[in-house]
Amino acid sequence: MFSSYKEQINKIIDQLPEDKVLDVLIAAEFAKERTDFVQYLTKKGVIVTELIGERQDFKEKWESEFTKTIPKEMKKEISFESFLWHVFSYEVLDCIEKEDSIVAFNNMKKENCFAFYQHLDLVYKLENASSITAADFEKEQDIFVADEDYSWTYIHTHETECGPYFYKKS
């Protein structure tokens, strides 16, 4: 079965113009990165379930739980829709940043969590997640981790000068 898929992919690639072959390479590299990430967490004892197509629900829940008191006008001013983490970089919400955020996240009890990306339609349900640390997300871009009750969140951004951020509801 596996070799059949490879054969099908190779036949398709053979029919593509050269500039479209790069698109296939990028997609394959992305799939490999996601696979490596899930396998890495699994080796740490985390039960990872990929929830494809559910990012919008998790994004809306995250926004509802952590930013519901922020006026729409303020969200527009800080380009919140572009990057949810702007509520921290623009200091609209008081959070823990940089190394202190890493320490805070690492010290949190993490039994069951969710992780979603700002711009990818992918959510990870992370069960038995007590072994995860901030280092596990260093290569990820614009990833939001929250416990199942949304009482805290940890964000690793794509910007080296912004974040990571940790926020816990009071």
Short mmCIF file of N, CA and C in Angstrom, two decimals:
data_model
loop_
_atom_site.label_atom_id
_atom_site.label_comp_id
_atom_site.label_asym_id
_atom_site.label_seq_id
_atom_site.Cartn_x
_atom_site.Cartn_y
_atom_site.Cartn_z
N MET A 1 0.83 -1.20 0.00
CA MET A 1 0.00 0.00 0.00
C MET A 1 0.87 1.25 0.00
N PHE A 2 1.87 1.29 0.90
CA PHE A 2 2.73 2.47 1.02
C PHE A 2 3.46 2.74 -0.28
N SER A 3 4.03 1.70 -0.91
CA SER A 3 4.76 1.91 -2.16
C SER A 3 3.80 2.35 -3.27
N SER A 4 2.57 1.93 -3.20
CA SER A 4 1.57 2.35 -4.17
C SER A 4 1.36 3.87 -4.11
N TYR A 5 1.30 4.42 -2.90
CA TYR A 5 1.16 5.87 -2.74
C TYR A 5 2.38 6.58 -3.31
N LYS A 6 3.56 6.06 -3.01
CA LYS A 6 4.79 6.66 -3.53
C LYS A 6 4.77 6.65 -5.07
N GLU A 7 4.33 5.56 -5.63
CA GLU A 7 4.26 5.47 -7.09
C GLU A 7 3.28 6.49 -7.64
N GLN A 8 2.14 6.63 -6.97
CA GLN A 8 1.14 7.61 -7.41
C GLN A 8 1.70 9.03 -7.33
N ILE A 9 2.38 9.32 -6.24
CA ILE A 9 2.97 10.65 -6.06
C ILE A 9 4.02 10.90 -7.13
N ASN A 10 4.87 9.93 -7.37
CA ASN A 10 5.90 10.09 -8.40
C ASN A 10 5.30 10.31 -9.78
N LYS A 11 4.21 9.62 -10.11
CA LYS A 11 3.55 9.81 -11.40
C LYS A 11 3.01 11.24 -11.51
N ILE A 12 2.43 11.72 -10.42
CA ILE A 12 1.91 13.08 -10.42
C ILE A 12 3.04 14.08 -10.58
N ILE A 13 4.12 13.89 -9.84
CA ILE A 13 5.27 14.80 -9.92
C ILE A 13 5.83 14.83 -11.34
N ASP A 14 5.90 13.68 -11.96
CA ASP A 14 6.43 13.61 -13.34
C ASP A 14 5.60 14.43 -14.32
N GLN A 15 4.34 14.65 -13.99
CA GLN A 15 3.44 15.38 -14.89
C GLN A 15 3.39 16.89 -14.58
N LEU A 16 4.02 17.29 -13.48
CA LEU A 16 3.95 18.70 -13.07
C LEU A 16 5.04 19.53 -13.73
N PRO A 17 4.73 20.81 -13.98
CA PRO A 17 5.80 21.72 -14.40
C PRO A 17 6.78 21.91 -13.23
N GLU A 18 8.00 22.24 -13.55
CA GLU A 18 9.07 22.32 -12.54
C GLU A 18 8.72 23.24 -11.37
N ASP A 19 8.09 24.38 -11.64
CA ASP A 19 7.76 25.31 -10.56
C ASP A 19 6.74 24.74 -9.59
N LYS A 20 5.94 23.78 -10.02
CA LYS A 20 4.95 23.16 -9.13
C LYS A 20 5.55 22.01 -8.32
N VAL A 21 6.66 21.47 -8.78
CA VAL A 21 7.34 20.41 -8.03
C VAL A 21 7.82 20.95 -6.68
N LEU A 22 8.24 22.21 -6.67
CA LEU A 22 8.65 22.85 -5.41
C LEU A 22 7.50 22.86 -4.41
N ASP A 23 6.28 23.09 -4.87
CA ASP A 23 5.11 23.07 -3.98
C ASP A 23 4.96 21.70 -3.33
N VAL A 24 5.19 20.65 -4.10
CA VAL A 24 5.09 19.29 -3.57
C VAL A 24 6.18 19.06 -2.54
N LEU A 25 7.39 19.54 -2.82
CA LEU A 25 8.50 19.39 -1.87
C LEU A 25 8.18 20.10 -0.56
N ILE A 26 7.67 21.30 -0.65
CA ILE A 26 7.33 22.07 0.55
C ILE A 26 6.25 21.35 1.36
N ALA A 27 5.25 20.83 0.68
CA ALA A 27 4.19 20.09 1.37
C ALA A 27 4.73 18.83 2.03
N ALA A 28 5.63 18.13 1.35
CA ALA A 28 6.22 16.91 1.91
C ALA A 28 7.08 17.24 3.12
N GLU A 29 7.86 18.32 3.04
CA GLU A 29 8.68 18.73 4.18
C GLU A 29 7.81 19.10 5.37
N PHE A 30 6.71 19.79 5.09
CA PHE A 30 5.78 20.16 6.16
C PHE A 30 5.20 18.92 6.82
N ALA A 31 4.76 17.96 6.02
CA ALA A 31 4.21 16.72 6.56
C ALA A 31 5.25 15.99 7.41
N LYS A 32 6.49 16.01 6.97
CA LYS A 32 7.57 15.35 7.72
C LYS A 32 7.80 16.07 9.05
N GLU A 33 7.81 17.40 9.05
CA GLU A 33 7.98 18.16 10.29
C GLU A 33 6.86 17.85 11.29
N ARG A 34 5.61 17.82 10.82
CA ARG A 34 4.47 17.52 11.70
C ARG A 34 4.60 16.10 12.25
N THR A 35 4.99 15.16 11.40
CA THR A 35 5.16 13.77 11.82
C THR A 35 6.25 13.66 12.88
N ASP A 36 7.38 14.32 12.64
CA ASP A 36 8.49 14.30 13.60
C ASP A 36 8.07 14.89 14.94
N PHE A 37 7.30 16.00 14.90
CA PHE A 37 6.85 16.66 16.12
C PHE A 37 5.95 15.73 16.93
N VAL A 38 5.00 15.10 16.27
CA VAL A 38 4.08 14.18 16.96
C VAL A 38 4.85 12.98 17.51
N GLN A 39 5.76 12.44 16.73
CA GLN A 39 6.55 11.29 17.20
C GLN A 39 7.41 11.66 18.40
N TYR A 40 7.98 12.86 18.38
CA TYR A 40 8.79 13.33 19.50
C TYR A 40 7.95 13.41 20.78
N LEU A 41 6.76 14.01 20.70
CA LEU A 41 5.90 14.11 21.88
C LEU A 41 5.45 12.73 22.34
N THR A 42 5.15 11.86 21.40
CA THR A 42 4.71 10.50 21.73
C THR A 42 5.80 9.75 22.49
N LYS A 43 7.05 9.93 22.08
CA LYS A 43 8.17 9.29 22.78
C LYS A 43 8.30 9.78 24.21
N LYS A 44 7.80 10.98 24.48
CA LYS A 44 7.81 11.53 25.84
C LYS A 44 6.63 11.02 26.67
N GLY A 45 5.79 10.17 26.06
CA GLY A 45 4.65 9.61 26.76
C GLY A 45 3.37 10.39 26.58
N VAL A 46 3.39 11.41 25.74
CA VAL A 46 2.20 12.21 25.48
C VAL A 46 1.34 11.49 24.45
N ILE A 47 0.06 11.44 24.72
CA ILE A 47 -0.89 10.88 23.75
C ILE A 47 -1.36 12.05 22.89
N VAL A 48 -1.00 12.01 21.61
CA VAL A 48 -1.28 13.12 20.70
C VAL A 48 -2.37 12.71 19.73
N THR A 49 -3.42 13.53 19.68
CA THR A 49 -4.48 13.34 18.69
C THR A 49 -4.52 14.58 17.82
N GLU A 50 -4.39 14.40 16.52
CA GLU A 50 -4.47 15.52 15.60
C GLU A 50 -5.94 15.78 15.26
N LEU A 51 -6.34 17.01 15.44
CA LEU A 51 -7.72 17.41 15.14
C LEU A 51 -7.68 18.35 13.94
N ILE A 52 -7.85 17.78 12.77
CA ILE A 52 -7.80 18.55 11.54
C ILE A 52 -9.13 19.27 11.33
N GLY A 53 -9.06 20.52 10.95
CA GLY A 53 -10.27 21.27 10.64
C GLY A 53 -10.99 21.85 11.84
N GLU A 54 -10.37 21.83 13.02
CA GLU A 54 -11.04 22.33 14.21
C GLU A 54 -10.38 23.58 14.80
N ARG A 55 -9.39 24.12 14.10
CA ARG A 55 -8.66 25.28 14.63
C ARG A 55 -9.58 26.44 14.93
N GLN A 56 -10.51 26.74 14.06
CA GLN A 56 -11.38 27.90 14.27
C GLN A 56 -12.12 27.80 15.60
N ASP A 57 -12.62 26.62 15.93
CA ASP A 57 -13.31 26.43 17.21
C ASP A 57 -12.38 26.71 18.39
N PHE A 58 -11.16 26.20 18.32
CA PHE A 58 -10.21 26.40 19.41
C PHE A 58 -9.75 27.85 19.49
N LYS A 59 -9.56 28.47 18.33
CA LYS A 59 -9.18 29.89 18.29
C LYS A 59 -10.27 30.74 18.92
N GLU A 60 -11.52 30.47 18.58
CA GLU A 60 -12.64 31.23 19.15
C GLU A 60 -12.76 30.99 20.65
N LYS A 61 -12.56 29.76 21.08
CA LYS A 61 -12.61 29.46 22.52
C LYS A 61 -11.48 30.18 23.25
N TRP A 62 -10.28 30.14 22.67
CA TRP A 62 -9.13 30.84 23.27
C TRP A 62 -9.45 32.33 23.39
N GLU A 63 -9.96 32.91 22.31
CA GLU A 63 -10.29 34.33 22.33
C GLU A 63 -11.36 34.63 23.37
N SER A 64 -12.38 33.81 23.45
CA SER A 64 -13.45 34.00 24.42
C SER A 64 -12.93 33.90 25.85
N GLU A 65 -12.09 32.93 26.09
CA GLU A 65 -11.61 32.70 27.46
C GLU A 65 -10.57 33.72 27.92
N PHE A 66 -9.73 34.19 27.01
CA PHE A 66 -8.62 35.05 27.43
C PHE A 66 -8.77 36.52 27.06
N THR A 67 -9.63 36.85 26.10
CA THR A 67 -9.67 38.25 25.65
C THR A 67 -11.08 38.83 25.59
N LYS A 68 -12.03 38.19 26.23
CA LYS A 68 -13.43 38.65 26.11
C LYS A 68 -13.65 40.04 26.66
N THR A 69 -12.81 40.52 27.56
CA THR A 69 -12.99 41.86 28.14
C THR A 69 -12.34 42.97 27.30
N ILE A 70 -11.63 42.60 26.27
CA ILE A 70 -10.95 43.59 25.44
C ILE A 70 -11.92 44.08 24.35
N PRO A 71 -12.12 45.38 24.29
CA PRO A 71 -13.06 45.92 23.29
C PRO A 71 -12.61 45.62 21.85
N LYS A 72 -13.59 45.48 20.97
CA LYS A 72 -13.31 45.20 19.56
C LYS A 72 -12.42 46.27 18.93
N GLU A 73 -12.62 47.52 19.32
CA GLU A 73 -11.82 48.61 18.77
C GLU A 73 -10.35 48.42 19.11
N MET A 74 -10.09 48.01 20.35
CA MET A 74 -8.71 47.78 20.78
C MET A 74 -8.09 46.62 20.00
N LYS A 75 -8.87 45.56 19.81
CA LYS A 75 -8.38 44.41 19.04
C LYS A 75 -8.02 44.83 17.62
N LYS A 76 -8.84 45.69 17.05
CA LYS A 76 -8.56 46.17 15.69
C LYS A 76 -7.28 46.99 15.68
N GLU A 77 -7.09 47.86 16.67
CA GLU A 77 -5.89 48.71 16.75
C GLU A 77 -4.60 47.90 16.79
N ILE A 78 -4.64 46.76 17.46
CA ILE A 78 -3.41 45.97 17.64
C ILE A 78 -3.29 44.83 16.63
N SER A 79 -4.15 44.84 15.62
CA SER A 79 -4.14 43.78 14.59
C SER A 79 -4.27 42.39 15.21
N PHE A 80 -5.21 42.29 16.12
CA PHE A 80 -5.44 41.05 16.86
C PHE A 80 -5.73 39.87 15.93
N GLU A 81 -6.51 40.10 14.89
CA GLU A 81 -6.85 39.00 13.97
C GLU A 81 -5.62 38.46 13.25
N SER A 82 -4.64 39.30 13.01
CA SER A 82 -3.41 38.83 12.37
C SER A 82 -2.61 37.93 13.30
N PHE A 83 -2.50 38.36 14.55
CA PHE A 83 -1.76 37.59 15.55
C PHE A 83 -2.44 37.77 16.91
N LEU A 84 -3.04 36.71 17.39
CA LEU A 84 -3.73 36.76 18.69
C LEU A 84 -2.79 37.20 19.80
N TRP A 85 -1.53 36.83 19.68
CA TRP A 85 -0.56 37.15 20.74
C TRP A 85 -0.26 38.64 20.84
N HIS A 86 -0.78 39.45 19.93
CA HIS A 86 -0.59 40.90 20.04
C HIS A 86 -1.19 41.46 21.33
N VAL A 87 -2.13 40.75 21.93
CA VAL A 87 -2.66 41.23 23.22
C VAL A 87 -1.56 41.25 24.28
N PHE A 88 -0.52 40.47 24.07
CA PHE A 88 0.62 40.46 25.00
C PHE A 88 1.74 41.38 24.52
N SER A 89 2.05 41.35 23.24
CA SER A 89 3.15 42.18 22.74
C SER A 89 2.81 43.67 22.83
N TYR A 90 1.52 44.01 22.71
CA TYR A 90 1.09 45.40 22.87
C TYR A 90 0.71 45.71 24.32
N GLU A 91 0.94 44.76 25.19
CA GLU A 91 0.72 44.90 26.64
C GLU A 91 -0.72 45.26 27.00
N VAL A 92 -1.66 44.73 26.22
CA VAL A 92 -3.08 44.91 26.53
C VAL A 92 -3.43 44.01 27.72
N LEU A 93 -2.88 42.81 27.74
CA LEU A 93 -3.01 41.91 28.88
C LEU A 93 -1.64 41.77 29.53
N ASP A 94 -1.65 41.78 30.84
CA ASP A 94 -0.41 41.62 31.60
C ASP A 94 -0.03 40.14 31.63
N CYS A 95 1.16 39.84 31.17
CA CYS A 95 1.58 38.44 31.10
C CYS A 95 3.03 38.30 31.55
N ILE A 96 3.48 37.09 31.56
CA ILE A 96 4.87 36.79 31.85
C ILE A 96 5.55 36.57 30.49
N GLU A 97 6.75 37.13 30.33
CA GLU A 97 7.43 37.06 29.03
C GLU A 97 8.81 36.42 29.14
N LYS A 98 9.33 36.09 27.98
CA LYS A 98 10.70 35.61 27.78
C LYS A 98 11.01 34.42 28.69
N GLU A 99 12.17 34.45 29.32
CA GLU A 99 12.62 33.32 30.15
C GLU A 99 11.65 33.02 31.29
N ASP A 100 11.09 34.07 31.88
CA ASP A 100 10.14 33.86 32.98
C ASP A 100 8.90 33.09 32.52
N SER A 101 8.49 33.33 31.26
CA SER A 101 7.33 32.60 30.74
C SER A 101 7.65 31.12 30.56
N ILE A 102 8.88 30.84 30.17
CA ILE A 102 9.31 29.45 30.01
C ILE A 102 9.28 28.73 31.36
N VAL A 103 9.80 29.39 32.38
CA VAL A 103 9.80 28.82 33.72
C VAL A 103 8.37 28.60 34.21
N ALA A 104 7.51 29.60 34.00
CA ALA A 104 6.11 29.49 34.44
C ALA A 104 5.42 28.32 33.74
N PHE A 105 5.60 28.23 32.43
CA PHE A 105 4.98 27.12 31.69
C PHE A 105 5.51 25.78 32.16
N ASN A 106 6.80 25.67 32.28
CA ASN A 106 7.39 24.39 32.70
C ASN A 106 6.93 23.96 34.09
N ASN A 107 6.59 24.93 34.93
CA ASN A 107 6.16 24.62 36.29
C ASN A 107 4.66 24.34 36.42
N MET A 108 3.91 24.58 35.35
CA MET A 108 2.47 24.33 35.41
C MET A 108 2.17 22.84 35.34
N LYS A 109 1.10 22.45 36.03
CA LYS A 109 0.61 21.08 35.91
C LYS A 109 -0.05 20.97 34.53
N LYS A 110 0.38 19.98 33.79
CA LYS A 110 -0.12 19.83 32.41
C LYS A 110 -0.56 18.39 32.21
N GLU A 111 -1.79 18.10 32.54
CA GLU A 111 -2.29 16.74 32.34
C GLU A 111 -2.88 16.60 30.93
N ASN A 112 -3.82 17.46 30.62
CA ASN A 112 -4.45 17.46 29.30
C ASN A 112 -4.44 18.89 28.76
N CYS A 113 -3.94 19.04 27.56
CA CYS A 113 -3.80 20.36 26.94
C CYS A 113 -4.24 20.31 25.49
N PHE A 114 -4.34 21.48 24.93
CA PHE A 114 -4.56 21.63 23.49
C PHE A 114 -3.49 22.56 22.96
N ALA A 115 -3.08 22.33 21.74
CA ALA A 115 -2.15 23.24 21.07
C ALA A 115 -2.71 23.50 19.68
N PHE A 116 -2.77 24.77 19.33
CA PHE A 116 -3.21 25.11 17.97
C PHE A 116 -2.31 26.21 17.42
N TYR A 117 -2.32 26.30 16.12
CA TYR A 117 -1.50 27.29 15.43
C TYR A 117 -2.36 28.45 14.97
N GLN A 118 -1.77 29.64 14.96
CA GLN A 118 -2.49 30.82 14.48
C GLN A 118 -2.94 30.64 13.03
N HIS A 119 -2.06 30.11 12.19
CA HIS A 119 -2.33 30.12 10.76
C HIS A 119 -2.40 28.74 10.10
N LEU A 120 -2.41 27.70 10.88
CA LEU A 120 -2.55 26.35 10.32
C LEU A 120 -3.82 25.74 10.86
N ASP A 121 -4.53 25.05 10.02
CA ASP A 121 -5.79 24.43 10.44
C ASP A 121 -5.50 23.08 11.08
N LEU A 122 -4.84 23.15 12.23
CA LEU A 122 -4.40 21.95 12.92
C LEU A 122 -4.41 22.20 14.42
N VAL A 123 -4.99 21.27 15.16
CA VAL A 123 -5.02 21.33 16.62
C VAL A 123 -4.48 19.99 17.12
N TYR A 124 -3.69 20.05 18.16
CA TYR A 124 -3.23 18.83 18.82
C TYR A 124 -3.91 18.73 20.18
N LYS A 125 -4.55 17.62 20.42
CA LYS A 125 -5.04 17.31 21.76
C LYS A 125 -3.90 16.54 22.42
N LEU A 126 -3.43 17.04 23.55
CA LEU A 126 -2.28 16.44 24.24
C LEU A 126 -2.74 15.88 25.58
N GLU A 127 -2.75 14.56 25.67
CA GLU A 127 -3.15 13.90 26.92
C GLU A 127 -1.91 13.30 27.56
N ASN A 128 -1.98 13.16 28.89
CA ASN A 128 -0.81 12.67 29.62
C ASN A 128 0.38 13.58 29.33
N ALA A 129 0.12 14.88 29.38
CA ALA A 129 1.08 15.88 28.90
C ALA A 129 2.01 16.42 29.98
N SER A 130 2.11 15.77 31.10
CA SER A 130 2.93 16.30 32.20
C SER A 130 4.40 16.47 31.83
N SER A 131 4.86 15.76 30.83
CA SER A 131 6.28 15.83 30.47
C SER A 131 6.60 16.93 29.46
N ILE A 132 5.59 17.61 28.93
CA ILE A 132 5.92 18.64 27.94
C ILE A 132 6.53 19.87 28.60
N THR A 133 7.45 20.49 27.89
CA THR A 133 8.10 21.70 28.36
C THR A 133 8.11 22.73 27.23
N ALA A 134 8.51 23.92 27.56
CA ALA A 134 8.60 24.98 26.56
C ALA A 134 9.56 24.60 25.44
N ALA A 135 10.60 23.88 25.76
CA ALA A 135 11.59 23.48 24.75
C ALA A 135 10.94 22.65 23.64
N ASP A 136 9.88 21.95 23.94
CA ASP A 136 9.20 21.14 22.93
C ASP A 136 8.58 21.98 21.82
N PHE A 137 8.36 23.26 22.08
CA PHE A 137 7.68 24.13 21.13
C PHE A 137 8.60 25.18 20.51
N GLU A 138 9.90 25.10 20.81
CA GLU A 138 10.84 26.11 20.32
C GLU A 138 10.89 26.23 18.79
N LYS A 139 10.69 25.14 18.09
CA LYS A 139 10.76 25.17 16.63
C LYS A 139 9.42 25.53 16.00
N GLU A 140 8.39 25.59 16.80
CA GLU A 140 7.04 25.88 16.29
C GLU A 140 6.85 27.39 16.18
N GLN A 141 6.00 27.80 15.27
CA GLN A 141 5.73 29.22 15.07
C GLN A 141 4.26 29.52 15.31
N ASP A 142 4.05 30.53 16.13
CA ASP A 142 2.70 30.99 16.44
C ASP A 142 1.81 29.84 16.90
N ILE A 143 2.32 29.12 17.89
CA ILE A 143 1.57 28.01 18.48
C ILE A 143 1.07 28.44 19.86
N PHE A 144 -0.16 28.08 20.13
CA PHE A 144 -0.83 28.43 21.38
C PHE A 144 -1.13 27.14 22.12
N VAL A 145 -0.67 27.06 23.36
CA VAL A 145 -0.92 25.88 24.19
C VAL A 145 -1.80 26.35 25.35
N ALA A 146 -2.82 25.58 25.66
CA ALA A 146 -3.69 25.91 26.79
C ALA A 146 -4.12 24.62 27.46
N ASP A 147 -4.34 24.70 28.76
CA ASP A 147 -4.86 23.53 29.45
C ASP A 147 -6.33 23.35 29.05
N GLU A 148 -6.87 22.20 29.36
CA GLU A 148 -8.23 21.88 28.90
C GLU A 148 -9.29 22.80 29.49
N ASP A 149 -8.98 23.45 30.62
CA ASP A 149 -9.92 24.38 31.24
C ASP A 149 -9.69 25.83 30.79
N TYR A 150 -8.69 26.05 29.96
CA TYR A 150 -8.31 27.39 29.51
C TYR A 150 -8.05 28.32 30.70
N SER A 151 -7.37 27.80 31.71
CA SER A 151 -7.02 28.64 32.84
C SER A 151 -5.65 29.31 32.63
N TRP A 152 -4.87 28.77 31.71
CA TRP A 152 -3.58 29.37 31.36
C TRP A 152 -3.27 29.09 29.89
N THR A 153 -2.36 29.88 29.36
CA THR A 153 -1.93 29.69 27.98
C THR A 153 -0.45 30.05 27.84
N TYR A 154 0.20 29.35 26.95
CA TYR A 154 1.61 29.60 26.61
C TYR A 154 1.67 29.76 25.10
N ILE A 155 2.35 30.81 24.65
CA ILE A 155 2.43 31.08 23.22
C ILE A 155 3.89 31.21 22.80
N HIS A 156 4.25 30.47 21.79
CA HIS A 156 5.57 30.62 21.17
C HIS A 156 5.33 31.24 19.80
N THR A 157 5.88 32.44 19.58
CA THR A 157 5.63 33.18 18.35
C THR A 157 6.69 32.88 17.29
N HIS A 158 6.50 33.46 16.13
CA HIS A 158 7.50 33.35 15.06
C HIS A 158 8.57 34.43 15.18
N GLU A 159 8.37 35.37 16.06
CA GLU A 159 9.29 36.50 16.24
C GLU A 159 10.28 36.21 17.36
N THR A 160 11.55 36.42 17.09
CA THR A 160 12.55 36.19 18.14
C THR A 160 12.48 37.25 19.24
N GLU A 161 12.04 38.47 18.89
CA GLU A 161 11.98 39.53 19.90
C GLU A 161 10.63 39.59 20.63
N CYS A 162 9.67 38.80 20.20
CA CYS A 162 8.35 38.78 20.84
C CYS A 162 8.09 37.40 21.42
N GLY A 163 7.84 37.38 22.71
CA GLY A 163 7.54 36.12 23.37
C GLY A 163 8.79 35.37 23.75
N PRO A 164 8.59 34.15 24.19
CA PRO A 164 7.28 33.53 24.39
C PRO A 164 6.51 34.22 25.51
N TYR A 165 5.22 33.93 25.55
CA TYR A 165 4.34 34.55 26.54
C TYR A 165 3.64 33.46 27.35
N PHE A 166 3.42 33.77 28.61
CA PHE A 166 2.63 32.90 29.48
C PHE A 166 1.61 33.78 30.18
N TYR A 167 0.37 33.31 30.19
CA TYR A 167 -0.70 34.06 30.83
C TYR A 167 -1.57 33.10 31.61
N LYS A 168 -1.87 33.49 32.84
CA LYS A 168 -2.75 32.69 33.69
C LYS A 168 -3.88 33.59 34.18
N LYS A 169 -5.10 33.08 34.03
CA LYS A 169 -6.25 33.85 34.53
C LYS A 169 -6.15 34.00 36.04
N SER A 170 -6.61 35.15 36.51
CA SER A 170 -6.58 35.36 37.97
C SER A 170 -7.88 34.91 38.61
#
